[in-house]
Coordinates of C-alpha atoms and ligand atoms in Angstrom, one line a residue:
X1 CA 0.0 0.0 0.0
X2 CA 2.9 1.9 1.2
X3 CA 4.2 1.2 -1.9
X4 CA 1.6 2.4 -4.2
X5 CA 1.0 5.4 -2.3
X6 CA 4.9 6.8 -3.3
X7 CA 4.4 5.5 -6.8
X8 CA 1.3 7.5 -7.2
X9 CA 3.5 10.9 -6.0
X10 CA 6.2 9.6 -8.3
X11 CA 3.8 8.6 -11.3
X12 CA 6.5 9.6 -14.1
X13 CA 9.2 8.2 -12.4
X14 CA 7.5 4.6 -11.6
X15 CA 6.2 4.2 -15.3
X16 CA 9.4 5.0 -16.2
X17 CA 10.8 1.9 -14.2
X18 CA 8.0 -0.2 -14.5
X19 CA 8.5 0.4 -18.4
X20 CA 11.9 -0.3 -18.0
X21 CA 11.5 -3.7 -16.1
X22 CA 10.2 -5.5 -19.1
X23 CA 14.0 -5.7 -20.5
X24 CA 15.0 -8.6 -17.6
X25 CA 14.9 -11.8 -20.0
X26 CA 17.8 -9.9 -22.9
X27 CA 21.3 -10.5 -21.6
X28 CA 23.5 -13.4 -20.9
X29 CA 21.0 -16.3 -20.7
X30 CA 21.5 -18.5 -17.3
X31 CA 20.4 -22.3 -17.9
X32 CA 17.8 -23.5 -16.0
X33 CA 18.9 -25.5 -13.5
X34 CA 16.1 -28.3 -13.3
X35 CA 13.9 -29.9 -16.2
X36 CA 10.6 -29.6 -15.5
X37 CA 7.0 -30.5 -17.1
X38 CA 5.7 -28.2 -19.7
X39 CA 2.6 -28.4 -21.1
X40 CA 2.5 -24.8 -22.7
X41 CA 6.0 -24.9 -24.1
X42 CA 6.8 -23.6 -27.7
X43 CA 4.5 -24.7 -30.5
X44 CA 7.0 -24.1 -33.8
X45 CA 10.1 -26.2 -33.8
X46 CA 13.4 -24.4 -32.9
X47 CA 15.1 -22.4 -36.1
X48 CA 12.1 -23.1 -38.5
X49 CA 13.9 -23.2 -41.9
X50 CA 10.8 -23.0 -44.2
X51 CA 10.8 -20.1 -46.8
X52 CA 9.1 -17.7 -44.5
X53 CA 11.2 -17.8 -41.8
X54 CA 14.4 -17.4 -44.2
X55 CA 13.2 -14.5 -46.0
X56 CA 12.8 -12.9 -42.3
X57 CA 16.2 -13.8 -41.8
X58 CA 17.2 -12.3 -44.5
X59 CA 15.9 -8.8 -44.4
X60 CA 18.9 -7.2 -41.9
X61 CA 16.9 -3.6 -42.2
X62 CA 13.3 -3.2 -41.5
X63 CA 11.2 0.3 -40.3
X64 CA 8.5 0.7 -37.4
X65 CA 5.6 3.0 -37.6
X66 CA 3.7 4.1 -34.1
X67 CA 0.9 5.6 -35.6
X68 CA -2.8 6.5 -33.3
X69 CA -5.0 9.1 -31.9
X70 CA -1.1 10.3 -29.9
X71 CA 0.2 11.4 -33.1
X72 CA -2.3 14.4 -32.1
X73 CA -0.7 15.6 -29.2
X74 CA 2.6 14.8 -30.8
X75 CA 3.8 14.8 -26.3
X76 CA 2.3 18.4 -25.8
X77 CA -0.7 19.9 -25.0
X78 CA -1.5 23.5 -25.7
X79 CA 1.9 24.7 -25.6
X80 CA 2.8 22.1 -22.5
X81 CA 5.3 19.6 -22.9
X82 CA 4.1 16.2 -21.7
X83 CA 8.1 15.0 -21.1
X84 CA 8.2 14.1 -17.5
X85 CA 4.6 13.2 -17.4
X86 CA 4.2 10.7 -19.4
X87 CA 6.3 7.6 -20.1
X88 CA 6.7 8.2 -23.7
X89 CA 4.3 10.4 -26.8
X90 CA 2.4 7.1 -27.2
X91 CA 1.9 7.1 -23.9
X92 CA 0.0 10.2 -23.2
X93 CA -3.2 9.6 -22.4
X94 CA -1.2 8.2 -18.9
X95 CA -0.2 11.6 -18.7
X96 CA -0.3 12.9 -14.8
X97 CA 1.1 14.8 -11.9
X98 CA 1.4 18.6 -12.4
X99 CA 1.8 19.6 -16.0
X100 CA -1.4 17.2 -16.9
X101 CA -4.0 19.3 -18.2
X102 CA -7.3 18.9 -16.6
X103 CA -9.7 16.0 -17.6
X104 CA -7.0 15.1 -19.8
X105 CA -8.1 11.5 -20.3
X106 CA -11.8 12.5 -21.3
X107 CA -9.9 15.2 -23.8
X108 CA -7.7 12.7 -25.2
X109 CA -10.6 9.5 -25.3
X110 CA -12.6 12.2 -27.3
X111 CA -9.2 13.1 -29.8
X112 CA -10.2 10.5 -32.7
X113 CA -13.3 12.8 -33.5
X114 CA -10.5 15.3 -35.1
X115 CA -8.6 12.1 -36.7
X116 CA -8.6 13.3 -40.2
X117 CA -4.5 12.9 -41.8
X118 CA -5.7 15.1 -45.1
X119 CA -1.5 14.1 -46.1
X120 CA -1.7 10.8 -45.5
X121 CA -0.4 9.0 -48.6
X122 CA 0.7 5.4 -47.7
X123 CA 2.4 5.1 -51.0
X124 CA 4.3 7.7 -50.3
X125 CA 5.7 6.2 -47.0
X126 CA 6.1 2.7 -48.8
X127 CA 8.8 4.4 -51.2
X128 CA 10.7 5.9 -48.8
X129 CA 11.1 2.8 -46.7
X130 CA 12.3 1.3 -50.0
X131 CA 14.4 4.4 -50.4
X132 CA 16.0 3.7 -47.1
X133 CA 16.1 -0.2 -48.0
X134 CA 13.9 -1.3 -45.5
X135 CA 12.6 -4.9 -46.2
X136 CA 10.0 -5.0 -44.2
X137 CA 7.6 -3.4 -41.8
X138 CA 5.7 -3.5 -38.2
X139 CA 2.6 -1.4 -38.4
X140 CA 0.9 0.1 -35.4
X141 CA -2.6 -1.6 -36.3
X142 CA -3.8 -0.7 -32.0
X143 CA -1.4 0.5 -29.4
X144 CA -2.6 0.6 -25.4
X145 CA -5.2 3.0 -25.5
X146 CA -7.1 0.4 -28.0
X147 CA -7.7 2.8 -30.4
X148 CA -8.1 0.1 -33.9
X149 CA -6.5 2.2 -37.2
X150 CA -8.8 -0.4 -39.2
X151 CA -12.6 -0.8 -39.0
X152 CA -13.1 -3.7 -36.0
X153 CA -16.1 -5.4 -36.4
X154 CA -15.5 -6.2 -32.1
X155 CA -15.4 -2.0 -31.1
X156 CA -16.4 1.3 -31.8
X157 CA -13.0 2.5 -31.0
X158 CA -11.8 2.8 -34.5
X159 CA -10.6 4.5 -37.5
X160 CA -14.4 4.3 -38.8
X161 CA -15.7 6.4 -36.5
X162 CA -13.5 9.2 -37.5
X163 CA -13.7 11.8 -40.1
X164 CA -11.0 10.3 -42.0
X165 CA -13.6 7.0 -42.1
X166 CA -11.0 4.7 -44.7
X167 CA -9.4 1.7 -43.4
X168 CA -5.6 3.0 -42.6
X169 CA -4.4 -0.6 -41.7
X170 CA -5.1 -2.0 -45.6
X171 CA -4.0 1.1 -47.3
X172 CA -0.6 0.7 -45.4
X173 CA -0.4 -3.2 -46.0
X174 CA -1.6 -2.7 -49.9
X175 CA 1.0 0.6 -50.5
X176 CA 3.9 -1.6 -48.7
X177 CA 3.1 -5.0 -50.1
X178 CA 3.0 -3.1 -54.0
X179 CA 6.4 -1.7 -53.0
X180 CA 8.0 -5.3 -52.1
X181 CA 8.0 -4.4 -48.5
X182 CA 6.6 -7.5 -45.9
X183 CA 4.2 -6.0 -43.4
X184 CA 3.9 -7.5 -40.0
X185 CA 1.0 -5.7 -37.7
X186 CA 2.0 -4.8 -34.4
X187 CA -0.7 -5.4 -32.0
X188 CA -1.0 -4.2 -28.6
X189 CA -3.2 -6.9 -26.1
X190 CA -3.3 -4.5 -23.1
X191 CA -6.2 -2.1 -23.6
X192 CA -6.0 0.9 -21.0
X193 CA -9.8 2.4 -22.0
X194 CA -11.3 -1.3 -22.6
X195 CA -13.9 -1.8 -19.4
X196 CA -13.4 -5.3 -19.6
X197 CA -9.8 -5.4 -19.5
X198 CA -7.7 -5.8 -16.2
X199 CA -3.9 -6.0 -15.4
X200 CA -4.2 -8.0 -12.4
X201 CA -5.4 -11.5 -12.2
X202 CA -9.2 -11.8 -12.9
X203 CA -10.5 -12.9 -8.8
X204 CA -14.4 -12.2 -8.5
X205 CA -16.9 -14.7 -10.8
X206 CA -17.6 -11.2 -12.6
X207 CA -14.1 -10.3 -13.1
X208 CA -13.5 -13.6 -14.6
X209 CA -16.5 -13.1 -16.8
X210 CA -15.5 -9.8 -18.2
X211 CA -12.2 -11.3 -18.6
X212 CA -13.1 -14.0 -20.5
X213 CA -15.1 -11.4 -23.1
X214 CA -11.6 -9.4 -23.7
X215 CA -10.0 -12.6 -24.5
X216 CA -13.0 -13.5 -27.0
X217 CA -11.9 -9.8 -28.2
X218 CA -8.5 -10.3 -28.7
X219 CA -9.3 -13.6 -30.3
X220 CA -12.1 -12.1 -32.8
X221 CA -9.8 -9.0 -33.5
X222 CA -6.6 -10.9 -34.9
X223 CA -8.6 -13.6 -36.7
X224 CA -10.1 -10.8 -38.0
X225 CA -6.9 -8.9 -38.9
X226 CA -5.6 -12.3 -41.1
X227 CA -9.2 -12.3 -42.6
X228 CA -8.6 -8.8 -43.7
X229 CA -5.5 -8.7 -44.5
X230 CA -4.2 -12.1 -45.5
X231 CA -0.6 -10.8 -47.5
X232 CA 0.8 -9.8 -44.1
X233 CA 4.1 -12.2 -43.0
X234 CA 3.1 -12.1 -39.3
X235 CA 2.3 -10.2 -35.9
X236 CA 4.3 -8.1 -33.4
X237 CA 2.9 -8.3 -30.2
X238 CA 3.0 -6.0 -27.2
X239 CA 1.4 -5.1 -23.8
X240 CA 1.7 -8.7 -22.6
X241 CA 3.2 -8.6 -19.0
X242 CA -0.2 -8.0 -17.2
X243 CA -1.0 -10.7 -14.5
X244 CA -4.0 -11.6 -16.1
X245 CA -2.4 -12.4 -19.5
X246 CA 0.2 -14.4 -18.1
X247 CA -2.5 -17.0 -16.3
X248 CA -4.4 -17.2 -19.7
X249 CA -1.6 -19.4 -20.9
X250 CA -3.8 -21.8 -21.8
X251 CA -5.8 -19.6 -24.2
X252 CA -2.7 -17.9 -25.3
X253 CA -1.3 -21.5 -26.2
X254 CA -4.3 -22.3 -28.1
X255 CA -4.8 -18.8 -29.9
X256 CA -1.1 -19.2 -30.9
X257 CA -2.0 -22.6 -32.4
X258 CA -5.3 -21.6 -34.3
X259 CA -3.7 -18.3 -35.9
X260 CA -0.9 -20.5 -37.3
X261 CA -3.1 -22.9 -38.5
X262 CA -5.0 -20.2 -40.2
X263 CA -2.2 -18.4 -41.6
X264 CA 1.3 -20.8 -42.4
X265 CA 4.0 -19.4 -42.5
X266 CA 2.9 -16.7 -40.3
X267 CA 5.6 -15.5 -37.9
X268 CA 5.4 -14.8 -34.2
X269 CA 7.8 -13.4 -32.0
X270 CA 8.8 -14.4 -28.2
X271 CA 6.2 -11.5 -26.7
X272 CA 3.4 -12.9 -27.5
X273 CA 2.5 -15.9 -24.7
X274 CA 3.9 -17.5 -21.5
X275 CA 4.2 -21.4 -20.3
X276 CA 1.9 -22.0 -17.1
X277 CA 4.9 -20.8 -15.0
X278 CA 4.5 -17.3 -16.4
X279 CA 7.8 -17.7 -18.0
X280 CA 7.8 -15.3 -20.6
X281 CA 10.0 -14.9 -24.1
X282 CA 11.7 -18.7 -23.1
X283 CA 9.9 -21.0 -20.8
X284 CA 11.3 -22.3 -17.9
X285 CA 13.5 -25.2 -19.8
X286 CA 15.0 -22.1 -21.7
X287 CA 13.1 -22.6 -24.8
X288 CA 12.7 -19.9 -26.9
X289 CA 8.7 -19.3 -27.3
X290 CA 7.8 -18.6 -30.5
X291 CA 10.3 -18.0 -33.7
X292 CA 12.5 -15.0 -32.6
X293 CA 14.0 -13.1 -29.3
X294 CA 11.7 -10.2 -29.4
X295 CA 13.0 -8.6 -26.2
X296 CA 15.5 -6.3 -27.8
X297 CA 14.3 -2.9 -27.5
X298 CA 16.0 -0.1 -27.6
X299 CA 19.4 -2.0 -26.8
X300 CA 21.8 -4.4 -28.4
X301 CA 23.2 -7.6 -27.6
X302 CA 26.6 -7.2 -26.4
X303 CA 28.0 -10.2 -27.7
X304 CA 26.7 -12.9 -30.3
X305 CA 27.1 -15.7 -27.6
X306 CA 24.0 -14.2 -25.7
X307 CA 21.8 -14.8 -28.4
X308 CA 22.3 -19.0 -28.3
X309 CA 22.0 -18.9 -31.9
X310 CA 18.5 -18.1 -32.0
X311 CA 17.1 -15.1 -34.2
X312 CA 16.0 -11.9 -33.3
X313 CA 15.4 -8.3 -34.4
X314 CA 16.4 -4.8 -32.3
X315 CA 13.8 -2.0 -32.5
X316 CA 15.0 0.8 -32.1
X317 CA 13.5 4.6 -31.4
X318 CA 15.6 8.6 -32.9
X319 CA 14.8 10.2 -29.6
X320 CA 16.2 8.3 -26.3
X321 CA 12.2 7.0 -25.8
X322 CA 9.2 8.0 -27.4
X323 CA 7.9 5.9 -30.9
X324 CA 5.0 8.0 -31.3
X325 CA 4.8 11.6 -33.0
X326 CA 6.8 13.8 -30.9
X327 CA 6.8 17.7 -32.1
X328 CA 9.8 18.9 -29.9
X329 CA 12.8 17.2 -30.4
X330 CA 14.8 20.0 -29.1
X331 CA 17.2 19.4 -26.2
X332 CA 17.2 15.5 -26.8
X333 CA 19.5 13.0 -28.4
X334 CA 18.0 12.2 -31.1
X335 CA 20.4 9.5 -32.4
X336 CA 22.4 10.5 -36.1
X337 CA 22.7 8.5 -39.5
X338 CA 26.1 7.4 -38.2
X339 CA 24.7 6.0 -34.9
X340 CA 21.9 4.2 -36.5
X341 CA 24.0 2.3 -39.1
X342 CA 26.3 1.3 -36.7
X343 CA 23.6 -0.1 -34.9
X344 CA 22.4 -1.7 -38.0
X345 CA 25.4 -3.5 -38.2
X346 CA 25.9 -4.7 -34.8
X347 CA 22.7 -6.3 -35.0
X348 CA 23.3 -7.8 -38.9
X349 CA 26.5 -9.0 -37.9
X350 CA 25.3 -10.4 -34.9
X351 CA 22.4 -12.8 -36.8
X352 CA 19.3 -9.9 -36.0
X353 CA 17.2 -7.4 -37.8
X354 CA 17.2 -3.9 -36.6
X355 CA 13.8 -2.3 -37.2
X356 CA 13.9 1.9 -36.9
X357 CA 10.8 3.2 -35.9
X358 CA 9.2 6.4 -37.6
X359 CA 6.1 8.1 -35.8
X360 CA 3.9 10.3 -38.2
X361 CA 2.6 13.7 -37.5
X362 CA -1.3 13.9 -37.0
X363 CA -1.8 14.7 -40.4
X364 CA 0.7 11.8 -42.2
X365 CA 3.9 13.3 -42.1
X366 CA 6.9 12.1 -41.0
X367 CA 8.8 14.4 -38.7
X368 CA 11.7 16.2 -40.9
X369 CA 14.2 14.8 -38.7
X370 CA 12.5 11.0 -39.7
X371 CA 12.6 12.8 -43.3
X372 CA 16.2 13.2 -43.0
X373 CA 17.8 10.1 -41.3
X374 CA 15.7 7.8 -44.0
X375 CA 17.3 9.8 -46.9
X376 CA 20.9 9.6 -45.3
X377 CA 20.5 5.9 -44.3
X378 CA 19.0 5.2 -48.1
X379 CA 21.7 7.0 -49.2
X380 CA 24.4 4.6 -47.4
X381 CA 22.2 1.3 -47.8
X382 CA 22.3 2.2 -52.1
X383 CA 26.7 1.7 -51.9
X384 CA 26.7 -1.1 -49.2
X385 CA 23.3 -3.0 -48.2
X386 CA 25.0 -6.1 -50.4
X387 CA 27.1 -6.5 -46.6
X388 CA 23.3 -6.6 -45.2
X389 CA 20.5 -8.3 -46.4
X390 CA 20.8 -12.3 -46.8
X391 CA 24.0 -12.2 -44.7
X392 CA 24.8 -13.9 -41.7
X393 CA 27.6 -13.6 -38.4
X394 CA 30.7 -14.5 -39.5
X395 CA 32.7 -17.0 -37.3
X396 CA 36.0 -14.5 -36.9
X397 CA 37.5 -12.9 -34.0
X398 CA 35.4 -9.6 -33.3
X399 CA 37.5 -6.8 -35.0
X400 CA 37.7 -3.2 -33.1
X401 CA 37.5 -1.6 -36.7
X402 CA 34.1 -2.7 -36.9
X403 CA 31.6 -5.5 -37.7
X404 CA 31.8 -8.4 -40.1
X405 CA 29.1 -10.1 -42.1
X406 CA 29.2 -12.9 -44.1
X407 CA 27.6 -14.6 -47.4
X408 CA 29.1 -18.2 -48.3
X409 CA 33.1 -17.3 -48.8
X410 CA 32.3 -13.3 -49.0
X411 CA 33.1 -11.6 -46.1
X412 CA 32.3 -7.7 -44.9
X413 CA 33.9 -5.5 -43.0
X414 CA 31.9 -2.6 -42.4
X415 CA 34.9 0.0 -41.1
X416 CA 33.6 2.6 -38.4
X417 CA 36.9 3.0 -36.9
X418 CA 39.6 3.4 -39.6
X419 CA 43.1 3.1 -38.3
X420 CA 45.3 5.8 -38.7
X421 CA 48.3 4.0 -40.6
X422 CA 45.7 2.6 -42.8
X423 CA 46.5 -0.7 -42.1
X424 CA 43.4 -3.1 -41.6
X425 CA 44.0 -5.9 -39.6
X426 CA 42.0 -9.4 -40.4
X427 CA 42.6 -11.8 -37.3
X428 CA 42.1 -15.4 -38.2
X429 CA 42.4 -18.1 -36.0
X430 CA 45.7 -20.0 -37.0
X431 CA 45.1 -22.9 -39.3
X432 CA 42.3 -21.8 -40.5
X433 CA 40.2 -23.3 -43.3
X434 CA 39.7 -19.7 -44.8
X435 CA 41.5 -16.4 -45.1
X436 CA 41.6 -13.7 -47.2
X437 CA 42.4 -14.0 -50.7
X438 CA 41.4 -10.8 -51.9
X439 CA 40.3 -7.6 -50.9
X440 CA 37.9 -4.7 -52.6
X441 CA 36.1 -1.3 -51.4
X442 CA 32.5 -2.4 -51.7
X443 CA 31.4 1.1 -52.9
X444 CA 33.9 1.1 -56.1
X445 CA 35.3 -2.2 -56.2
X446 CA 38.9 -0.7 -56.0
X447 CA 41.3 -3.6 -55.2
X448 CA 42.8 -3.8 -52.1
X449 CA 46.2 -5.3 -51.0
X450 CA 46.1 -8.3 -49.2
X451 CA 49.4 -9.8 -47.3
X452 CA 49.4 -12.4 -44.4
X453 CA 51.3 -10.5 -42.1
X454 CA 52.3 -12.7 -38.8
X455 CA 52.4 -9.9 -36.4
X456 CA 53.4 -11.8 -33.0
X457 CA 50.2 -11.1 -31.4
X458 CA 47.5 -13.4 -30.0
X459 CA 50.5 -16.2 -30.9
X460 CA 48.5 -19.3 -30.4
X461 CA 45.2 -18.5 -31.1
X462 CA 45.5 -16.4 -34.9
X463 CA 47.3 -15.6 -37.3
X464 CA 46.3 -11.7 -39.3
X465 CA 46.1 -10.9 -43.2
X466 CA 46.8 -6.9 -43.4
X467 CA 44.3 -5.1 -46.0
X468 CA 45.8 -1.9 -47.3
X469 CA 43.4 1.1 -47.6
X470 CA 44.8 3.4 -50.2
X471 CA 45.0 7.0 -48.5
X472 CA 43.6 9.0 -51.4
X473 CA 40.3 6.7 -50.2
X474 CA 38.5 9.1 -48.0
X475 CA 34.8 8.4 -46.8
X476 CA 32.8 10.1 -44.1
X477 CA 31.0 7.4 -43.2
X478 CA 31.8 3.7 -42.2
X479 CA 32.3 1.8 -45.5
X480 CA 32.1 -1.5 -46.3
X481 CA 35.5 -4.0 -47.5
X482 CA 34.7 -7.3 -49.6
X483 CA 37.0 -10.0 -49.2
X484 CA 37.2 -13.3 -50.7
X485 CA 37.8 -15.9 -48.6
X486 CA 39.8 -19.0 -49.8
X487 CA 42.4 -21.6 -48.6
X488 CA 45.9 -20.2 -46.8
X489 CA 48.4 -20.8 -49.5
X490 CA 51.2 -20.8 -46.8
X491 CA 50.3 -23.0 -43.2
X492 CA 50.8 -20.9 -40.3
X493 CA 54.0 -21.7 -38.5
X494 CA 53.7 -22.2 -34.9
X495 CA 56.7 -20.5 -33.8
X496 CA 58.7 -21.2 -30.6
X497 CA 57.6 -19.0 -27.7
X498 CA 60.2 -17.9 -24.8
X499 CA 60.1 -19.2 -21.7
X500 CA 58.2 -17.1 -19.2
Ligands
FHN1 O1 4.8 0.4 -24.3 C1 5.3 0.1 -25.6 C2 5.8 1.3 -26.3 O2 4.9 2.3 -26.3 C3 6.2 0.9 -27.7 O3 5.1 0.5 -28.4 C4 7.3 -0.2 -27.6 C5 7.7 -0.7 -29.0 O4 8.5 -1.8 -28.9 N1 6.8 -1.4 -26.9 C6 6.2 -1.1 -25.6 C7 7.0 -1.4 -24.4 O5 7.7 -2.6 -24.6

């Protein structure tokens, strides 16, 4: 109670945290100690290597929208800046404490009756995903306040009942779909405005029944989404920590089940359901549940071993938090072209997508500094996406220069950190099937100089091929070397060390 009391003084601050929490199963992985008995364990077989799940694999760069009645506000309110108040710009019908405006819930619940994007152009958005080579997308089709961009059958809560009246969700999977882009529809299960909804654990035989109708709901909603909208490749789930989620594992279970059976093929990340131990993303043998680690939100692996060679994607926000429209970016970090591709390539290079969300204006626009980063990102994914898509982690010591990819015996380097005598180092571990044979800027395929140059370091665990960059190369952002990898046409000698 105590508890709950200082949380309501400290609303911001607990949301924050509470927000926050959700990031506990990303990290090293411990092994569960025990086996136990699982009855709601994963339904798809580890690493599913049917077409679908390949082509995910493949895509290395996707794009997010958050899209809703809080692209409206855009985190302000008449002038007053909702930061501090409110977890995040999707977040602000939570907004509280002192700068809240008055009645703020009944002014936001009543925002969708000025929902009218007159520059909304779907197509438009599809080609400058393309532009900036995304492959595929996660569409905001309901976030937590419940608000449906498509015309449920199951609420009155939707895009129909606002001026703009057309059905958002199919012009954004027909426009992306045209442009060769796969659309996956984010759906959020927690509801916030939803009477039947609850966090905690359904108790009272009313509770349970009112329960029961929002998991009906839910149920009715995405059946209705695959009805509607059959070319999508799968969902995205979210708002799926509440206590009374996590018991309803054996609906989840069977939900998961009867969508795939509806839709093959269909792809479901690790958010979506629990085992009856209320293990989420990997039940409690460590089994990944469903077909990729989903928990990577706004932070990276730190090293490929973490991921136990399952797949995963990283989605990623400009501004620190915030993945709906927000106006002001001023006096933020709002993350540059530079950062963004580097994170791109951490994540590539490390087996994972990274998905870079975008959060339109209340009228369909893109904020200009969205506008920007897609055209600069394009602009760098047109010289060097062939180091991207289709590539996987490449088995070599982790360089310092920057992060390798791989495609059969093609290897990428994608330079952030360029030495200063020019001299790129390739360590490969000593006897080694494959080395590099050759070497070529990806951007202009210049040749590169190659020479296995034994430097003494790291004695007995590799052996380093030297790339020379030529210094009339100048780039000003990372760029990309191509090797070809083939047998060592000299064995490495082990050479005698000193006694020490
Ligand atoms: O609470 C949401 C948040 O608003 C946003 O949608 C992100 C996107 O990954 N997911 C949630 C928190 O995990």
């Amino acid at each position: 109670m105590k508890n709950l009391f200082t949380c309501a003084l400290l609303i911001p601050f607990c949301l924050i945290n509470f927000y926050g929490a959700f990031g506990q199963w990303t990290g090293p992985k411990q092994k569960p100690t025990e086996k136990k008995e699982i009855k709601y364990g994963p339904i798809t077989p580890p690493h599913r290597t049917d077409d679908d799940m390949n082509r995910f694999r493949a895509y290395g760069l996707g794009q997010f929208i958050h899209w809703g009645i809080y692209a409206i506000p855009g985190n302000e309110w008449e002038g007053v800046s909702a930061r501090g108040g409110a977890a995040a710009s999707e977040w602000i019908r939570s907004w509280s404490g002192p700068t809240a405006p008055k009645n703020w819930k009944r002014i936001y619940d009543n925002l969708y009756k000025q929902f009218n994007p007159k520059d909304f152009d779907a197509k438009r958005w599809a080609k400058q995903a393309k532009d900036m080579g995304a492959k595929y997308m996660i569409f905001t089709t309901k976030h937590h306040d419940g608000f449906a961009l498509w015309p449920s059958k199951y609420t009155d809560y939707t895009i129909a009942k606002t001026p703009y009246k057309k059905d958002i969700v199919k012009e954004v999977v027909d426009a992306y779909t045209a442009a060769g882009i796969d659309v996956y529809l984010y759906f959020s299960i927690l509801e916030w405005n939803n009477p039947n909804y609850m966090g905690k654990a359904p108790q009272t035989d009313e509770e349970k029944k009112r329960y029961d109708l929002f998991l009906q709901y839910t149920r009715n909603q995405l059946l209705e989404l695959l009805d509607n909208y059959p070319q999508i490749k799968g969902f995205w789930f979210d708002g799926t920590w509440d206590q009374s989620w996590k018991r309803s594992y054996e609906f989840t279970y069977n939900l998961e089940k009867e969508l795939r059976e509806k839709h093959p093929g269909l792809i479901i990340g690790s958010r979506f359901r629990n085992d009856e131990f209320e293990q989420r993303h990997f039940d409690s043998n460590g089994r990944l549940l469903g077909d990729y680690e989903q928990g990577w939100e706004r932070k990276l692996p730190a090293a490929y071993e973490w991921l136990n060679g399952n797949d995963w994607d990283a989605v990623m926000t400009i501004p620190p938090n915030g993945w709906g429209y927000m106006k002001d970016w001023t006096g933020l970090y709002t993350k540059t072209a530079d950062d963004l591709i580097d994170m791109l390539m951490q994540s590539v290079s490390m087996g994972g997508n990274f998905v870079l969300n975008f959060g339109p204006d209340g009228q369909g626009n893109m904020h200009p500094g969205e506008d920007k980063l897609a055209k600069e990102i394009g602009e760098w994914m047109r010289l060097n996406s062939e180091a991207v898509y289709g590539t996987v982690h490449a088995d070599f010591p982790v360089s310092k220069l920057g992060y390798y990819t791989q495609k059969g015996t093609t290897l990428y380097l994608t330079v952030f950190n360029r030495p200063v005598n020019d001299l790129v180092r390739i360590a490969v571990p000593k006897n080694g099937q494959l080395v590099p044979i050759s070497a070529e800027l990806l951007l202009n395929n210049q040749q590169l100089m190659v020479a296995h140059s034994d430097m003494g370091l790291d004695l007995d665990k590799n052996t380093y091929y030297t790339i020379t960059l030529p210094k009339a190369f100048q780039s000003d952002r990372a760029f990309v070397i191509k090797m070809q990898l083939g047998k060592p046409t000299k064995k490495a000698e082990k050479l005698m060390d000193a006694k020490m």
